[in-house]
PDB file of C-alpha atoms in Angstrom:
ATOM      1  CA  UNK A   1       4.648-102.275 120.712  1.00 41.00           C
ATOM      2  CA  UNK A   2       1.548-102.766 123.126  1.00 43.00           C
ATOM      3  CA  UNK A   3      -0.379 -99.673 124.351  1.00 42.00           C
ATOM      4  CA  UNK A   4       1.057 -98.440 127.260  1.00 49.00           C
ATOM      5  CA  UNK A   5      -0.079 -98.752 130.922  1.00 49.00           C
ATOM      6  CA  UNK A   6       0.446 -96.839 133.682  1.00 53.00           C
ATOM      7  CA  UNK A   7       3.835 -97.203 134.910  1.00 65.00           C
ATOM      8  CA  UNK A   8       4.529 -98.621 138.559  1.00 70.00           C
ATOM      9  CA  UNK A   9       4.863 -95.992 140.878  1.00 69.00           C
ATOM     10  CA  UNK A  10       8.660 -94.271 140.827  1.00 87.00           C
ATOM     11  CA  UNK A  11       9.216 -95.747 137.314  1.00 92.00           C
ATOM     12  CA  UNK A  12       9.236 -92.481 135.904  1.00 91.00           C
ATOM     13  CA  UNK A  13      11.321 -91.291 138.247  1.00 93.00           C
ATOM     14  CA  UNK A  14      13.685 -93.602 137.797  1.00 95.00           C
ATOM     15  CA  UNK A  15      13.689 -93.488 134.190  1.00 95.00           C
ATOM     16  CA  UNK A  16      14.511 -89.530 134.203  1.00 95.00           C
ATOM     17  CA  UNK A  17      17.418 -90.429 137.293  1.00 96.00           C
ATOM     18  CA  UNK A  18      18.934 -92.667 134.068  1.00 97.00           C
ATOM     19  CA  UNK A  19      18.263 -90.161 131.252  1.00 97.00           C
ATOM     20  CA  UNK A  20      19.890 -87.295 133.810  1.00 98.00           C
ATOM     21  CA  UNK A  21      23.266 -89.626 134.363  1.00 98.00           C
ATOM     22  CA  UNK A  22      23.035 -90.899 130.337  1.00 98.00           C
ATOM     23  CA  UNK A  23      23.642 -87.051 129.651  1.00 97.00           C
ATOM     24  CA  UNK A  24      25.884 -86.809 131.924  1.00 98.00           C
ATOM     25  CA  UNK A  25      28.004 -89.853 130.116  1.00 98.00           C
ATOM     26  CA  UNK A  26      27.219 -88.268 126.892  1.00 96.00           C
ATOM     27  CA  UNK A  27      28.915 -85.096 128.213  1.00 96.00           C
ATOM     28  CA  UNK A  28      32.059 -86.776 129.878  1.00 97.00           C
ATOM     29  CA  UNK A  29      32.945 -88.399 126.595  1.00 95.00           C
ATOM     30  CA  UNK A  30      32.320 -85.285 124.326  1.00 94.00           C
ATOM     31  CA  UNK A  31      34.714 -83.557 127.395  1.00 94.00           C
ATOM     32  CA  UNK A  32      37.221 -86.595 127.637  1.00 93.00           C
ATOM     33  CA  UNK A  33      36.785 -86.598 131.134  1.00 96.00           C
ATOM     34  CA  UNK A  34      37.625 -89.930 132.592  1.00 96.00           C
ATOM     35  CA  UNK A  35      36.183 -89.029 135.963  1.00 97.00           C
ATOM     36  CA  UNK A  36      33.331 -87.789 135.296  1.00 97.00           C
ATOM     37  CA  UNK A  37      32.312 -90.922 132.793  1.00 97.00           C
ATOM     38  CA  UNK A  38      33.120 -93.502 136.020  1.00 97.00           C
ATOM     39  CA  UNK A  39      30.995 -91.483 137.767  1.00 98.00           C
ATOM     40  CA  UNK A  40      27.874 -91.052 135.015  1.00 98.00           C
ATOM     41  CA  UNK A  41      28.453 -95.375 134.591  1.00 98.00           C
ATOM     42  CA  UNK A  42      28.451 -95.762 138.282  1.00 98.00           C
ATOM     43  CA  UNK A  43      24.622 -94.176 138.512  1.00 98.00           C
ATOM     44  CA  UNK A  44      23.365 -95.866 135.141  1.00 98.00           C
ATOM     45  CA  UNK A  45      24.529 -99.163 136.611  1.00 98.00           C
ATOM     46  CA  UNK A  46      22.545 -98.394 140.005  1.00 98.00           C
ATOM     47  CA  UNK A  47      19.227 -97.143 138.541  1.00 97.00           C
ATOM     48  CA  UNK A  48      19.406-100.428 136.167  1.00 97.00           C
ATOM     49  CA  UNK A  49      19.683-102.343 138.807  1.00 97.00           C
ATOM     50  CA  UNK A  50      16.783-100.828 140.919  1.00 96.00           C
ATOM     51  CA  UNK A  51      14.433-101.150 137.796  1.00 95.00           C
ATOM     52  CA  UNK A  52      15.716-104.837 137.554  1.00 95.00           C
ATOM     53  CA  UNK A  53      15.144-105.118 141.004  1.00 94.00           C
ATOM     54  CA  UNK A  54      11.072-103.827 140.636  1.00 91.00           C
ATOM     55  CA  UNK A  55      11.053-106.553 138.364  1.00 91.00           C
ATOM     56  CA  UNK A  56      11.462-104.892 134.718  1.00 93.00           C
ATOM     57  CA  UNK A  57      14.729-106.144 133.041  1.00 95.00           C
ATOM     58  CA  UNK A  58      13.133-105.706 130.001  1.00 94.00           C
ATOM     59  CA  UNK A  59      13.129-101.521 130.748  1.00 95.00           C
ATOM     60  CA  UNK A  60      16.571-101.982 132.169  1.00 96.00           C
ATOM     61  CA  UNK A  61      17.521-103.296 129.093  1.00 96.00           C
ATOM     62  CA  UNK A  62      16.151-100.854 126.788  1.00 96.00           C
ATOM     63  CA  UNK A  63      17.464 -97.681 128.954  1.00 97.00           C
ATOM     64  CA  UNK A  64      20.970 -99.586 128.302  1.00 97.00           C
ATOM     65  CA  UNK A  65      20.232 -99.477 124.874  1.00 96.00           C
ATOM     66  CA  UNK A  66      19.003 -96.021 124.754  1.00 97.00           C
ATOM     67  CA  UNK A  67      22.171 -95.260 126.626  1.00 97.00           C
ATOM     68  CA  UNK A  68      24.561 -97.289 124.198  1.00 97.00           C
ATOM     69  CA  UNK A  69      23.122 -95.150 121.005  1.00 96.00           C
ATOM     70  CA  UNK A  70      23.433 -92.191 123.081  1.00 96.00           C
ATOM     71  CA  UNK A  71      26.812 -92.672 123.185  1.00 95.00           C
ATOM     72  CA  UNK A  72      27.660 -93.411 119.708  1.00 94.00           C
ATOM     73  CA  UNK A  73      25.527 -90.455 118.700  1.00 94.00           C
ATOM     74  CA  UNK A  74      28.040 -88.327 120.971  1.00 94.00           C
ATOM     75  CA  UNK A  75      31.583 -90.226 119.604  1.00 90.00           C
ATOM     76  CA  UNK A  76      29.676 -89.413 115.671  1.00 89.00           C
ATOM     77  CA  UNK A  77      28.924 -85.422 116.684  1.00 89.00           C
ATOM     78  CA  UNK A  78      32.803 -85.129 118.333  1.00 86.00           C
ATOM     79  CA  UNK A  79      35.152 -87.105 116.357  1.00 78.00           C
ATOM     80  CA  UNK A  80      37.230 -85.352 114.095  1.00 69.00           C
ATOM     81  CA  UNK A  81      36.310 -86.333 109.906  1.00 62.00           C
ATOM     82  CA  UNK A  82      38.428 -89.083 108.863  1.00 55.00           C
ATOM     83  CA  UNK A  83      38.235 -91.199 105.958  1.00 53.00           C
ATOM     84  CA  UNK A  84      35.475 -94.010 106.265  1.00 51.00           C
ATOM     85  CA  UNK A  85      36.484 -97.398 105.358  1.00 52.00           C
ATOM     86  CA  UNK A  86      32.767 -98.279 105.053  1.00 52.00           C
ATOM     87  CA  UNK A  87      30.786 -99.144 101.785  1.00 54.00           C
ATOM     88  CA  UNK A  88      31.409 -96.178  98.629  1.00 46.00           C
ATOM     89  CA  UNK A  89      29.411 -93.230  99.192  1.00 49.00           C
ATOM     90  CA  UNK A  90      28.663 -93.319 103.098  1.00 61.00           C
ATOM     91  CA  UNK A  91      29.785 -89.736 104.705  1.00 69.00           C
ATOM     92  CA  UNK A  92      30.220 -88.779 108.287  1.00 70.00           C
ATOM     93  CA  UNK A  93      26.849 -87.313 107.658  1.00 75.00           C
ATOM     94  CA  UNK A  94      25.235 -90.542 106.534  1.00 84.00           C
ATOM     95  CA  UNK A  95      26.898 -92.158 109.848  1.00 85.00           C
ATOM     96  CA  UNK A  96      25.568 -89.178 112.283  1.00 88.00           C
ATOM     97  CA  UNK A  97      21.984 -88.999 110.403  1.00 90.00           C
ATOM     98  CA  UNK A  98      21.744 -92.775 111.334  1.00 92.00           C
ATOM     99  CA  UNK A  99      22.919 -92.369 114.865  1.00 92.00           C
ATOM    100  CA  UNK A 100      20.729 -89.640 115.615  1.00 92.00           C
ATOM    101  CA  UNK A 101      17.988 -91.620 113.980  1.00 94.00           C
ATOM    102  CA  UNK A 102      19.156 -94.915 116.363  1.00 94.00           C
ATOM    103  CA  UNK A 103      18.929 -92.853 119.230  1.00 94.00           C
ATOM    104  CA  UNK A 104      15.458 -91.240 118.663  1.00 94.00           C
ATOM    105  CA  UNK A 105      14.063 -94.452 118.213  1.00 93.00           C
ATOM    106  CA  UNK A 106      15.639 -95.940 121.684  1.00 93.00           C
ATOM    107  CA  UNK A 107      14.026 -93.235 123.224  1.00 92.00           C
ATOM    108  CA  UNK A 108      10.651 -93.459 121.796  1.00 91.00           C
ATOM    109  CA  UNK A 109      10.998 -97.144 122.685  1.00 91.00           C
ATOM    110  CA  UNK A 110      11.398 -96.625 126.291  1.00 92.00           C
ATOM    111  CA  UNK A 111       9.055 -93.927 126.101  1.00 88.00           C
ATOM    112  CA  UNK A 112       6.359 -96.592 125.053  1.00 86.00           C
ATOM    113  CA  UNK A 113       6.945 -99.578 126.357  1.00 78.00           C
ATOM    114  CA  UNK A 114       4.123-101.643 128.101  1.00 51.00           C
ATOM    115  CA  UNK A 115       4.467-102.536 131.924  1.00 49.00           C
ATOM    116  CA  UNK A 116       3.102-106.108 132.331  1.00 41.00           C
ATOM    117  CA  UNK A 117       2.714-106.670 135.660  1.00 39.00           C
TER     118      UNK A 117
END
């Protein structure tokens, strides 16, 4: 990516509002806690739409993805071991290692991206 510039002002703000409701998703699914996940979405869906609204979709759309790897990471660390149809030799550890790795790099990606104004 570019070199990043300042953000607009309340960007940052808004971007630690989404991180603070992402781990609250991440926590509702690990819990199973239905209400609490409604909830978590309802935010995420308002503070994406606020950044949309300042005229950075392209943010909006990497928080979403930040928050989509997020939540497989969560469904890889609390899902019981089962047998994985995938190719010979993948392991529930393969899966988390690249799920962890997915969402460390969605993060660093919002974490850089430019702000072209």
């Amino acid at each position: 990516m570019s070199a990043t510039l300042p953000t607009p002002p309340g960007v940052q703000a808004l971007i630690r509002a989404h991180r603070d409701a992402q781990a609250d998703q991440r926590a509702a699914i690990a819990a199973d806690h239905d209400r609490d996940l409604t909830a978590a979405r309802v935010r995420l869906a308002a503070v994406e739409a606020r950044i949309r609204s300042l005229g950075l979709p392209a943010l909006a759309d990497l928080l979403e993805t930040e928050t989509n790897a997020g939540a497989v990471l969560i469904v890889a660390l609390t899902c019981p071991d089962q047998e994985s149809a995938t190719t010979a030799g993948t392991t529930e550890q393969d899966e988390l290692g690249r799920a962890l790795a997915r969402f460390a790099q969605q993060r660093a990606d919002v974490d850089t991206i430019s702000f072209q104004r």
